[in-house]
Tab-separated table of C-alpha atoms in Angstrom:
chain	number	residue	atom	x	y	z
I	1	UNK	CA	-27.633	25.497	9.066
I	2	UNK	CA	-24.109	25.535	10.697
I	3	UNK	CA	-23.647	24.228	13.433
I	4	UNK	CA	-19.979	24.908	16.055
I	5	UNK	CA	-18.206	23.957	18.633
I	6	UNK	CA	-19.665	25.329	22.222
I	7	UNK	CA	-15.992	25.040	23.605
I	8	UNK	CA	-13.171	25.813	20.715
I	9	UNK	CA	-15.749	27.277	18.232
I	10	UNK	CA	-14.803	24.807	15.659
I	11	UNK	CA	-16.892	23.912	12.512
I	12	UNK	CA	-18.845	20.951	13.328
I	13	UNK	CA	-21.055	21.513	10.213
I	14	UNK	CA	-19.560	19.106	7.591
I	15	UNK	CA	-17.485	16.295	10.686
I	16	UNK	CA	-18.716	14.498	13.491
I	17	UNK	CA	-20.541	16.498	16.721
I	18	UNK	CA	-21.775	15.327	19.680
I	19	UNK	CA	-24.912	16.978	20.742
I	20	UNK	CA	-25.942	16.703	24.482
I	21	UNK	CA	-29.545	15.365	24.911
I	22	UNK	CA	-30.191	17.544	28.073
I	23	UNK	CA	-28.607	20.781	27.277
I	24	UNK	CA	-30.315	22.448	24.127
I	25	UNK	CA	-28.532	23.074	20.971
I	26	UNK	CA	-25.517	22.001	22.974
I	27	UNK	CA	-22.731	20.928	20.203
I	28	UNK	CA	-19.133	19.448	20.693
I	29	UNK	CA	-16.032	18.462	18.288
I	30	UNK	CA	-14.946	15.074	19.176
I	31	UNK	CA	-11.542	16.462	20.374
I	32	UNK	CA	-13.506	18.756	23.286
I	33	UNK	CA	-15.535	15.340	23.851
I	34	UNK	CA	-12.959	13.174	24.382
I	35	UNK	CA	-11.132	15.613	26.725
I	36	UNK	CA	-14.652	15.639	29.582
I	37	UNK	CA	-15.055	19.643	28.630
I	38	UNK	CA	-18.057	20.608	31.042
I	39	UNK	CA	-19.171	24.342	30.236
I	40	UNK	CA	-21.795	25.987	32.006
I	41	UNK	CA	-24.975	23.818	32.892
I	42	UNK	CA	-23.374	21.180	30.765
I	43	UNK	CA	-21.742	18.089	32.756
I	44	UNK	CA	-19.673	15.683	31.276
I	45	UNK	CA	-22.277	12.650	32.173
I	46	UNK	CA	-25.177	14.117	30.596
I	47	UNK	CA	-26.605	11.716	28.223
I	48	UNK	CA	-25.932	12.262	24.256
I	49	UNK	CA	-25.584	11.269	20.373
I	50	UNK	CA	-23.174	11.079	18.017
I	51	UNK	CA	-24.508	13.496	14.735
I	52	UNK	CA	-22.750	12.913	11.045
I	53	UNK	CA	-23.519	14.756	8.163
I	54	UNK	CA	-25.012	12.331	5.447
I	55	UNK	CA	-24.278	14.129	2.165
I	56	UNK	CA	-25.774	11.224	-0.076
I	57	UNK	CA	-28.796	11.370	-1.929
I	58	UNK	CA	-31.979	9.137	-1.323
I	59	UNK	CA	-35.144	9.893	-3.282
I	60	UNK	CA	-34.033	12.846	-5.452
I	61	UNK	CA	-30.462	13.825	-6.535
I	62	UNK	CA	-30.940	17.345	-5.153
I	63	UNK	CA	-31.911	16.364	-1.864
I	64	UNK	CA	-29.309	14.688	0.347
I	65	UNK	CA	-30.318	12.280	3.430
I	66	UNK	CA	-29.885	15.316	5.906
I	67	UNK	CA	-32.001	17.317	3.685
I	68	UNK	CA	-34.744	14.656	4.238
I	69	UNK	CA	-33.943	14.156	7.663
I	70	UNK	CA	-34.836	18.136	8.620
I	71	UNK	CA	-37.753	18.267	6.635
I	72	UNK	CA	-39.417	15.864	8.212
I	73	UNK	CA	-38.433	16.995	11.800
I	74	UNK	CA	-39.332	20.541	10.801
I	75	UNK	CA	-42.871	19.850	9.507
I	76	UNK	CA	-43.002	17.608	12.752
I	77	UNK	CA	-42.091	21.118	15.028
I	78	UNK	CA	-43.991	23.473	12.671
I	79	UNK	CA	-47.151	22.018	11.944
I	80	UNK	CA	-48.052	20.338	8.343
I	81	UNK	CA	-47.986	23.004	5.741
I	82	UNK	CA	-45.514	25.307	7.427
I	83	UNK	CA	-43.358	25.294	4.549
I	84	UNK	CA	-41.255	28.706	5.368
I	85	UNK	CA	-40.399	28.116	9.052
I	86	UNK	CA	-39.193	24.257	7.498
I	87	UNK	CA	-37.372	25.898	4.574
I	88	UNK	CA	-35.478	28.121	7.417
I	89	UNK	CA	-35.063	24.540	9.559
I	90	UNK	CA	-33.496	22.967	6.398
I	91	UNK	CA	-31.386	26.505	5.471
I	92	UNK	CA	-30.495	25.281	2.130
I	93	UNK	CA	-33.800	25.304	0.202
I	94	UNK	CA	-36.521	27.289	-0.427
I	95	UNK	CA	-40.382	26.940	0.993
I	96	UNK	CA	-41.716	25.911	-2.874
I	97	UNK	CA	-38.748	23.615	-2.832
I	98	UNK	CA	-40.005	22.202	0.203
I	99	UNK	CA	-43.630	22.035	-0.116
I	100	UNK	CA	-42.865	20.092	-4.093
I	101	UNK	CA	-40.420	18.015	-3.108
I	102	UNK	CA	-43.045	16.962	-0.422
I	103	UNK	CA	-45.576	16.127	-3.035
I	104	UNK	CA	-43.345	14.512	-5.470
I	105	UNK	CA	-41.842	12.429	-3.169
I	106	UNK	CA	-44.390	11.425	0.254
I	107	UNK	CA	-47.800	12.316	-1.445
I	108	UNK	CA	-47.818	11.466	-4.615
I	109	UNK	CA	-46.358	7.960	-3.182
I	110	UNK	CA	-48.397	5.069	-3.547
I	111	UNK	CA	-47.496	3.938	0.004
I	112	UNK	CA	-48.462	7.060	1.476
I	113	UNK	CA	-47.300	8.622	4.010
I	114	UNK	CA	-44.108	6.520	3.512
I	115	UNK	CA	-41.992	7.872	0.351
I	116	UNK	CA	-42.213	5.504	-3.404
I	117	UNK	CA	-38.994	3.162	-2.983
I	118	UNK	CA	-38.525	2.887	-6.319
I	119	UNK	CA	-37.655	6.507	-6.712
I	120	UNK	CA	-34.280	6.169	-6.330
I	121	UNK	CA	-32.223	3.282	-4.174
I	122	UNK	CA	-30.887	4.404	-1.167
I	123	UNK	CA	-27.508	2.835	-1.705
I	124	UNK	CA	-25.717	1.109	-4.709
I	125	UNK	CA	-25.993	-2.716	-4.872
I	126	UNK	CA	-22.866	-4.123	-4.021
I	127	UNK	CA	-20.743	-5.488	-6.004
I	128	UNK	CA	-20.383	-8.946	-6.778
I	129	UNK	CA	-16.776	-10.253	-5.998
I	130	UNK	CA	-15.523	-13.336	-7.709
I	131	UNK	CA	-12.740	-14.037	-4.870
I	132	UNK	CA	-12.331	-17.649	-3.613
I	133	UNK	CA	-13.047	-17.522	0.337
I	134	UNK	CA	-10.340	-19.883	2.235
I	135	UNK	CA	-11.297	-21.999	5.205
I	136	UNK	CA	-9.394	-20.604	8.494
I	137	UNK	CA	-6.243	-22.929	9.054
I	138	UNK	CA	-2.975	-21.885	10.253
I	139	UNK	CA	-1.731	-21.307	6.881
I	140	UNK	CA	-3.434	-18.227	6.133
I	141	UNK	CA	-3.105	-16.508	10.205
I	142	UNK	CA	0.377	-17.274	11.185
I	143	UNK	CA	2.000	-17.553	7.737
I	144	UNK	CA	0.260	-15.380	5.393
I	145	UNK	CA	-1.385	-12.970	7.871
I	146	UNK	CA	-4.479	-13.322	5.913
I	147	UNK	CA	-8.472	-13.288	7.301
I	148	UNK	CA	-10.398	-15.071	5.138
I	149	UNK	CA	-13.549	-13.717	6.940
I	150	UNK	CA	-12.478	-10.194	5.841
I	151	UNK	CA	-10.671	-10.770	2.656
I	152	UNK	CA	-7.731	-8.958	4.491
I	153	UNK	CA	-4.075	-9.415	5.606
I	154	UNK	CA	-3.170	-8.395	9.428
I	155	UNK	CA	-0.883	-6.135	7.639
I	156	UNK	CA	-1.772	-4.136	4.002
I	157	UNK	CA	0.367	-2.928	1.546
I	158	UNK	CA	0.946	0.891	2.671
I	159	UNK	CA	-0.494	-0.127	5.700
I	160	UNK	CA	-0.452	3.339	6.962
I	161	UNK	CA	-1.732	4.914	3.780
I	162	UNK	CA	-4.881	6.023	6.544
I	163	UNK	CA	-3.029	7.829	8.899
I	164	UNK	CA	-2.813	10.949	6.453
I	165	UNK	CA	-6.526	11.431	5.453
I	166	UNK	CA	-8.003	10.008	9.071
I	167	UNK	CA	-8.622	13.450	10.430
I	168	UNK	CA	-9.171	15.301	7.139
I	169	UNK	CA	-12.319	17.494	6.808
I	170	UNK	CA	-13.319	19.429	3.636
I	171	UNK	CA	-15.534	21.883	4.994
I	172	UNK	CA	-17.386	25.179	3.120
I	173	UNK	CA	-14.504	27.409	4.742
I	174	UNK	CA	-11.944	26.018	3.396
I	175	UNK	CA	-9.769	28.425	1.056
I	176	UNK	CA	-9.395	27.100	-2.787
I	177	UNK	CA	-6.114	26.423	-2.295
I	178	UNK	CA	-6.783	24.373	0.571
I	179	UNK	CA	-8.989	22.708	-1.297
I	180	UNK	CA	-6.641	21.991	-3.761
I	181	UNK	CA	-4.460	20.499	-1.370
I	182	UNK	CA	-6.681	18.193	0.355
I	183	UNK	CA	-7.773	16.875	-3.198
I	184	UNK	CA	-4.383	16.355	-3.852
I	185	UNK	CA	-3.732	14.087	-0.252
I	186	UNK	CA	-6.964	12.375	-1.245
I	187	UNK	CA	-5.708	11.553	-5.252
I	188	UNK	CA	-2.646	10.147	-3.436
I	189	UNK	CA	-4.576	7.983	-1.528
I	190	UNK	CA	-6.991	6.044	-3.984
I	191	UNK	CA	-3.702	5.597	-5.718
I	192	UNK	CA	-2.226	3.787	-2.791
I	193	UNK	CA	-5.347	2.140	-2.485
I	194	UNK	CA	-5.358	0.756	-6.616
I	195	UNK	CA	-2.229	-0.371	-5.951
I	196	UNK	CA	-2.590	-2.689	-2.563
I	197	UNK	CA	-6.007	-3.477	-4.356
I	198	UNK	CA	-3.688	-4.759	-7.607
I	199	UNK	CA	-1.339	-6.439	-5.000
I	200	UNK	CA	-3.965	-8.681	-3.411
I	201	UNK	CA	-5.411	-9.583	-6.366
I	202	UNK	CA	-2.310	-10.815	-7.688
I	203	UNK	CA	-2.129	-12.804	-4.664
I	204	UNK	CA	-5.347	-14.622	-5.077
I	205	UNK	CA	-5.244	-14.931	-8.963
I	206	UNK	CA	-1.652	-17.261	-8.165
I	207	UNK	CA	-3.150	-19.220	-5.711
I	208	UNK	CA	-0.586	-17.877	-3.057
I	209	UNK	CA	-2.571	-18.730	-0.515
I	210	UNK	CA	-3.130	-22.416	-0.743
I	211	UNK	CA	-0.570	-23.216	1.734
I	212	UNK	CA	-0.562	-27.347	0.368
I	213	UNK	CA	-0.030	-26.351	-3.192
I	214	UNK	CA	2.739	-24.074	-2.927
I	215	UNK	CA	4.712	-26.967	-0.290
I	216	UNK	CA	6.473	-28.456	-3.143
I	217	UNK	CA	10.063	-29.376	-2.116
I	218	UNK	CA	12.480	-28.310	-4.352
I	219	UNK	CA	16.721	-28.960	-3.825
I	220	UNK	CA	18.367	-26.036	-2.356
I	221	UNK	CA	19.944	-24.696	-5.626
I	222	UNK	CA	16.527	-25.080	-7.490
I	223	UNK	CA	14.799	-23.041	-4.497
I	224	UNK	CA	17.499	-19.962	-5.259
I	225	UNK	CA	16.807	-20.052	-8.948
I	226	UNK	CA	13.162	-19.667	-8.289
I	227	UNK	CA	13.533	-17.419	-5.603
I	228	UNK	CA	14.974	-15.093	-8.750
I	229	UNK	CA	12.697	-15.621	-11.077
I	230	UNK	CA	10.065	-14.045	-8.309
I	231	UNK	CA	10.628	-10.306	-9.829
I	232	UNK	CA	9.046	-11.346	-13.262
I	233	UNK	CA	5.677	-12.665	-11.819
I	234	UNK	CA	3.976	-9.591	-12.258
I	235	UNK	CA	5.326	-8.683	-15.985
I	236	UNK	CA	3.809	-12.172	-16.897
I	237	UNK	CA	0.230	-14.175	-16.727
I	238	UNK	CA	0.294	-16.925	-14.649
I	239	UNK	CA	0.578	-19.311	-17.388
I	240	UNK	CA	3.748	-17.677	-18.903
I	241	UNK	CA	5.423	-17.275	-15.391
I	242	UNK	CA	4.264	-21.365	-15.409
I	243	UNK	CA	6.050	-22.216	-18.550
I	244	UNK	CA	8.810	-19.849	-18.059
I	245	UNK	CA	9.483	-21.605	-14.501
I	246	UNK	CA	9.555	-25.190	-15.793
I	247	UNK	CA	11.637	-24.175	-18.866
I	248	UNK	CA	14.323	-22.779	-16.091
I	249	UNK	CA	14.247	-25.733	-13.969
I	250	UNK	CA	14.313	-28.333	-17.071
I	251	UNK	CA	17.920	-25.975	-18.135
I	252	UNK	CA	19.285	-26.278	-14.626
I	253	UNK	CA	18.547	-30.376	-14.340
I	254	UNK	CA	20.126	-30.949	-18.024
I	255	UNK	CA	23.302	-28.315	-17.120
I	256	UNK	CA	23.968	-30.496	-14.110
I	257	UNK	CA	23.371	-33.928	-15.797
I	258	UNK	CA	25.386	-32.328	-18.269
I	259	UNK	CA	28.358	-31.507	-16.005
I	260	UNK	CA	28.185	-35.048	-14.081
I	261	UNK	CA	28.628	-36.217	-17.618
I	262	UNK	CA	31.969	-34.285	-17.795
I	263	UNK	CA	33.550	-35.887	-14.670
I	264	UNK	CA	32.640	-39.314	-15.385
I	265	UNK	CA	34.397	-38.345	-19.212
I	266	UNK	CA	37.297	-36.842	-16.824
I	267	UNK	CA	37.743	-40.024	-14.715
I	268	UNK	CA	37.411	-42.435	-17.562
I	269	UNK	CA	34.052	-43.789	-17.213
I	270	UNK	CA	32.791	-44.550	-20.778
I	271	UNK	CA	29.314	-46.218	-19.740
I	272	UNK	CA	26.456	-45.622	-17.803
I	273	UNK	CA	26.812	-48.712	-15.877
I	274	UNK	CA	30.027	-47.723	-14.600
I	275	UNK	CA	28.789	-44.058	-13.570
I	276	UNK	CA	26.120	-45.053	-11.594
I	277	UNK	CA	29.180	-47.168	-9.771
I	278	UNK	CA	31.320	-44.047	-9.392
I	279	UNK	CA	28.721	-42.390	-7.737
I	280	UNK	CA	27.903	-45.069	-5.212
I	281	UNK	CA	31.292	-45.081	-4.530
I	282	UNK	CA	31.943	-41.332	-4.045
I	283	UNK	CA	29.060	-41.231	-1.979
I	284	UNK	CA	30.680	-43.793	0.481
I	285	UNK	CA	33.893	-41.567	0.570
I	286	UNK	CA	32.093	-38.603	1.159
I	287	UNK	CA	30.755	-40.651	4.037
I	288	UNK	CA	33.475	-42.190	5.499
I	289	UNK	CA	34.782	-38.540	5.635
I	290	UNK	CA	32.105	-37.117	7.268
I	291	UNK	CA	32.612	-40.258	9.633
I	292	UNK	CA	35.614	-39.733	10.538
I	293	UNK	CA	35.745	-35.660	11.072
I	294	UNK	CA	32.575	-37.100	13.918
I	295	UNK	CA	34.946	-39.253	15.479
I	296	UNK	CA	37.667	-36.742	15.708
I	297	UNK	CA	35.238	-34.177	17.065
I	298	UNK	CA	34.112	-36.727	19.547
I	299	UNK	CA	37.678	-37.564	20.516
I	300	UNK	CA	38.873	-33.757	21.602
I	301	UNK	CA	35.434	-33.876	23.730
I	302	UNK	CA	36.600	-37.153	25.690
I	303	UNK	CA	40.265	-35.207	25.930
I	304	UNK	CA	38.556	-32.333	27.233
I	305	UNK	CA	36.561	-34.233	29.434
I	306	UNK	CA	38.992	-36.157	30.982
I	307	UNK	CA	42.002	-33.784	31.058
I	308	UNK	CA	42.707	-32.140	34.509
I	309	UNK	CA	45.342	-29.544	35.087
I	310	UNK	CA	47.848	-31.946	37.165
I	311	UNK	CA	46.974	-35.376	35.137
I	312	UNK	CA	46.872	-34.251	31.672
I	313	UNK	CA	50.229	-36.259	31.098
I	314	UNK	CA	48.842	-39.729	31.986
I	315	UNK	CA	46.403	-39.179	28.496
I	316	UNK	CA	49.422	-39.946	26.569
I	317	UNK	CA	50.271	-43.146	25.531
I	318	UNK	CA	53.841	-44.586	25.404
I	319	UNK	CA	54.451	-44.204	21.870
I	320	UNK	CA	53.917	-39.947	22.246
I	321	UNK	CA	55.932	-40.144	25.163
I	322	UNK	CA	58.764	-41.411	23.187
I	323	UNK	CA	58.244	-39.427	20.403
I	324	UNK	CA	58.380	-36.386	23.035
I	325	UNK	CA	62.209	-38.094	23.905
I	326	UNK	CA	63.030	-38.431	20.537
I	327	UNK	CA	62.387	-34.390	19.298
I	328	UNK	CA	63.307	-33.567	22.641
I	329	UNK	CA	60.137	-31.224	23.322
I	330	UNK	CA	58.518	-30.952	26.780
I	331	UNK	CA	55.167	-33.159	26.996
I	332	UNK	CA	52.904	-29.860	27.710
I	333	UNK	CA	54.389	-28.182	24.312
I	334	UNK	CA	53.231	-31.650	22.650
I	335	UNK	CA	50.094	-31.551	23.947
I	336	UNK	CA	49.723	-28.046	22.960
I	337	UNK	CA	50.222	-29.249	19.592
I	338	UNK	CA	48.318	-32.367	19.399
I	339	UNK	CA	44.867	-29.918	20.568
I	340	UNK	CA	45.729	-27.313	18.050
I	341	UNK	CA	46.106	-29.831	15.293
I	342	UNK	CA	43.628	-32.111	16.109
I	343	UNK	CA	41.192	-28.984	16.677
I	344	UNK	CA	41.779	-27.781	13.128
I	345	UNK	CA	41.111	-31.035	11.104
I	346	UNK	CA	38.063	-31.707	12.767
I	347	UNK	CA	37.138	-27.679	11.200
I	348	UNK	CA	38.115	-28.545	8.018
I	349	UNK	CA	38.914	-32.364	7.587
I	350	UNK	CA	41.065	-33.474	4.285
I	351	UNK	CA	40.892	-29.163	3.225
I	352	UNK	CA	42.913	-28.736	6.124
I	353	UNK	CA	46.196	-26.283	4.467
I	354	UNK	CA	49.742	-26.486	5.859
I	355	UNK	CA	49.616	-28.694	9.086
I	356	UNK	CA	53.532	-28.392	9.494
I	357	UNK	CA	53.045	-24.012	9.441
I	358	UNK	CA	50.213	-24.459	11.864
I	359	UNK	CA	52.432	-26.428	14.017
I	360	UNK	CA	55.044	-24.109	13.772
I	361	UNK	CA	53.107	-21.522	14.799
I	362	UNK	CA	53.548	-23.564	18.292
I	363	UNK	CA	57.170	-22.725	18.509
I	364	UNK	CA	57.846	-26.358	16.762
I	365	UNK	CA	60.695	-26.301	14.314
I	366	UNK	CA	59.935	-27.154	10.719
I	367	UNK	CA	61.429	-30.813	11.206
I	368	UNK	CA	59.549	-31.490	14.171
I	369	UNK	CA	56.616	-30.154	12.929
I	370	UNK	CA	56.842	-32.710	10.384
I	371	UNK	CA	57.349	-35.672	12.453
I	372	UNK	CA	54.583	-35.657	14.970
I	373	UNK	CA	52.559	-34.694	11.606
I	374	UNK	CA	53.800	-38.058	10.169
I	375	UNK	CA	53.318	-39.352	13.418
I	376	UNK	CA	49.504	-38.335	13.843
I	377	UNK	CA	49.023	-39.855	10.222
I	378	UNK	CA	50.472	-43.061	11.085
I	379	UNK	CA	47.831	-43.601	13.905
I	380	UNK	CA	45.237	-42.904	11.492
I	381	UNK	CA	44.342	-39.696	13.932
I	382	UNK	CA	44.354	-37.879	11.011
């Protein structure tokens, strides 16, 4: 029995229909349905169900769930024992088809008149998955994207693998090539589906998940090496990525204690004693340096602060004033000068590369440029 479309004659037979409870043998595609189509007697607020084709087998393997399904209503509209009107109800097997299958299966049950369950299970048993379920904290919504409920991420790998076979229907009409091509689109898809199941997998087998484990704080240059080293995790087992991992990170700690080893050998530190010294030491420079680039930072905000378009000369303190006398430059070309250089060392500190061009860029002449360089060191501005 085929069943179509009352509005776009569609084949309904094999997809989804919606059959009106109040018209008879009223069928419509879910595209018609969704649009309101009223046709004839039929309005759009008549009452309904939703009818799918169940092509999977229950009791017998040659008789599928909707083959069941119209037997029974068509010995229920028939009469018992009406075999050929139910065969013509069913419209895919014969009346001695019918009338056996009905002794086999209902009759010759021990439950009578319900069918033997142990003929056949309705449905596989499920199968048994060995996958860790995570309590719901932050780590695995906001992070991860994962639902531990579901054993899902928010988003898949080809997360829109779906959209191609959504609306695909393999239906009796359907040309061999056509065929062809729709088992093609659905090869494709498993494929995509193996592979995002392989993905997740690999995900739980690492222990990605466990959002405390994986905190371990690593330096900077450690984090990049391992960041790396990510592309072999799935050519390795988890204990070889392990070991592979540690042996890298061991290399990296003994090539750096190796070249610290180097400079204390450059310097002329002969014991151990005396390196750990030198590195207290340089640590204080490195300091003190960072120190002072703060304060010089801090001083061009007070002069910025505090300089106004008519008093900017009163910032400057006797000593610059005579110094201005001296090279004979106007105090606003000085202060020009004193912001541009001042500006750059707090950028760059001691790397700071030819004060006296920068200057000169300020229309200074190489000599002057020179002095009020000497100058700004003698202050200990610089």
């Amino acid at each position: 029995q085929k069943f179509h479309c009352d509005n776009c004659q569609a084949n309904v037979t094999d997809g989804v229909r919606i059959n009106c409870s109040h018209c008879p043998e009223f069928d419509l595609c879910t595209t018609c349905f969704s649009q309101g189509v009223e046709l004839g007697s039929h309005k759009n607020d008549h009452p309904y169900r939703v009818v799918t084709r169940n092509h999977f087998s229950i009791y017998t393997e040659d008789w599928t769930a909707d083959e069941e399904l119209l037997l029974i209503d068509g010995l229920r509209q028939f009469g018992m024992g009406n075999w050929k009107d139910a065969a013509e109800h069913i419209g895919t097997k014969t009346k001695e088809q019918c009338e056996q299958h009905y002794l086999d299966v209902y009759v010759a049950s021990s439950t009578w008149p319900l069918p033997a369950d142990e003929i056949k299970p309705a449905l596989p048993p499920p199968k048994k998955q060995s996958i860790k379920v995570l309590s719901s904290q932050p780590s695995n919504h906001e992070i991860a994207g994962y639902m531990p409920g579901r054993l899902e991420f928010e988003t898949e790998w080809e997360n829109d693998a779906e959209q191609v076979v959504k609306d695909m229907v393999i239906t009796d009409d359907d040309t061999p090539e056509e065929q062809e091509l729709k088992l093609t689109v659905l090869r494709i898809y498993n494929h995509k589906l193996d592979r995002r199941a392989d993905r997740k997998q690999f995900i739980f087998d690492r222990g990605l998940l466990d959002y405390r484990k994986n905190q371990t704080k690593y330096p900077k240059e450690e984090r990049e090496l391992l960041t790396k080293t990510k592309v072999f995790a799935q050519m390795q087992t988890k204990a070889d990525y392990d070991e592979f991992t540690t042996g890298l990170l061991n290399e990296h700690s003994l090539r750096q204690r190796i070249a610290q080893l180097q400079e204390w050998r450059r310097q002329g530190i002969t014991t151990l004693k005396d390196g750990a010294q030198y590195e207290v030491e340089r640590s204080q420079r490195l300091s003190r340096r960072s120190t002072t680039q703060r304060d010089s930072t801090h001083l061009l905000e007070r002069l910025y602060k505090l300089a106004k378009p008519k008093a900017s000369y009163d910032l400057l303190c006797d000593s610059e004033k005579q110094l201005c006398l001296e090279l004979g430059i106007s105090l606003r070309l000085y202060m020009t000068a004193k912001e541009t250089l001042l500006a750059e060392y707090a950028r760059t500190g001691w790397s700071m590369q030819s004060p006296q061009l920068l200057l000169q860029q300020q229309q200074l002449s190489a000599d002057k440029a020179q002095k009020i360089y000497d100058f700004f060191i003698q202050n200990n501005w610089i």
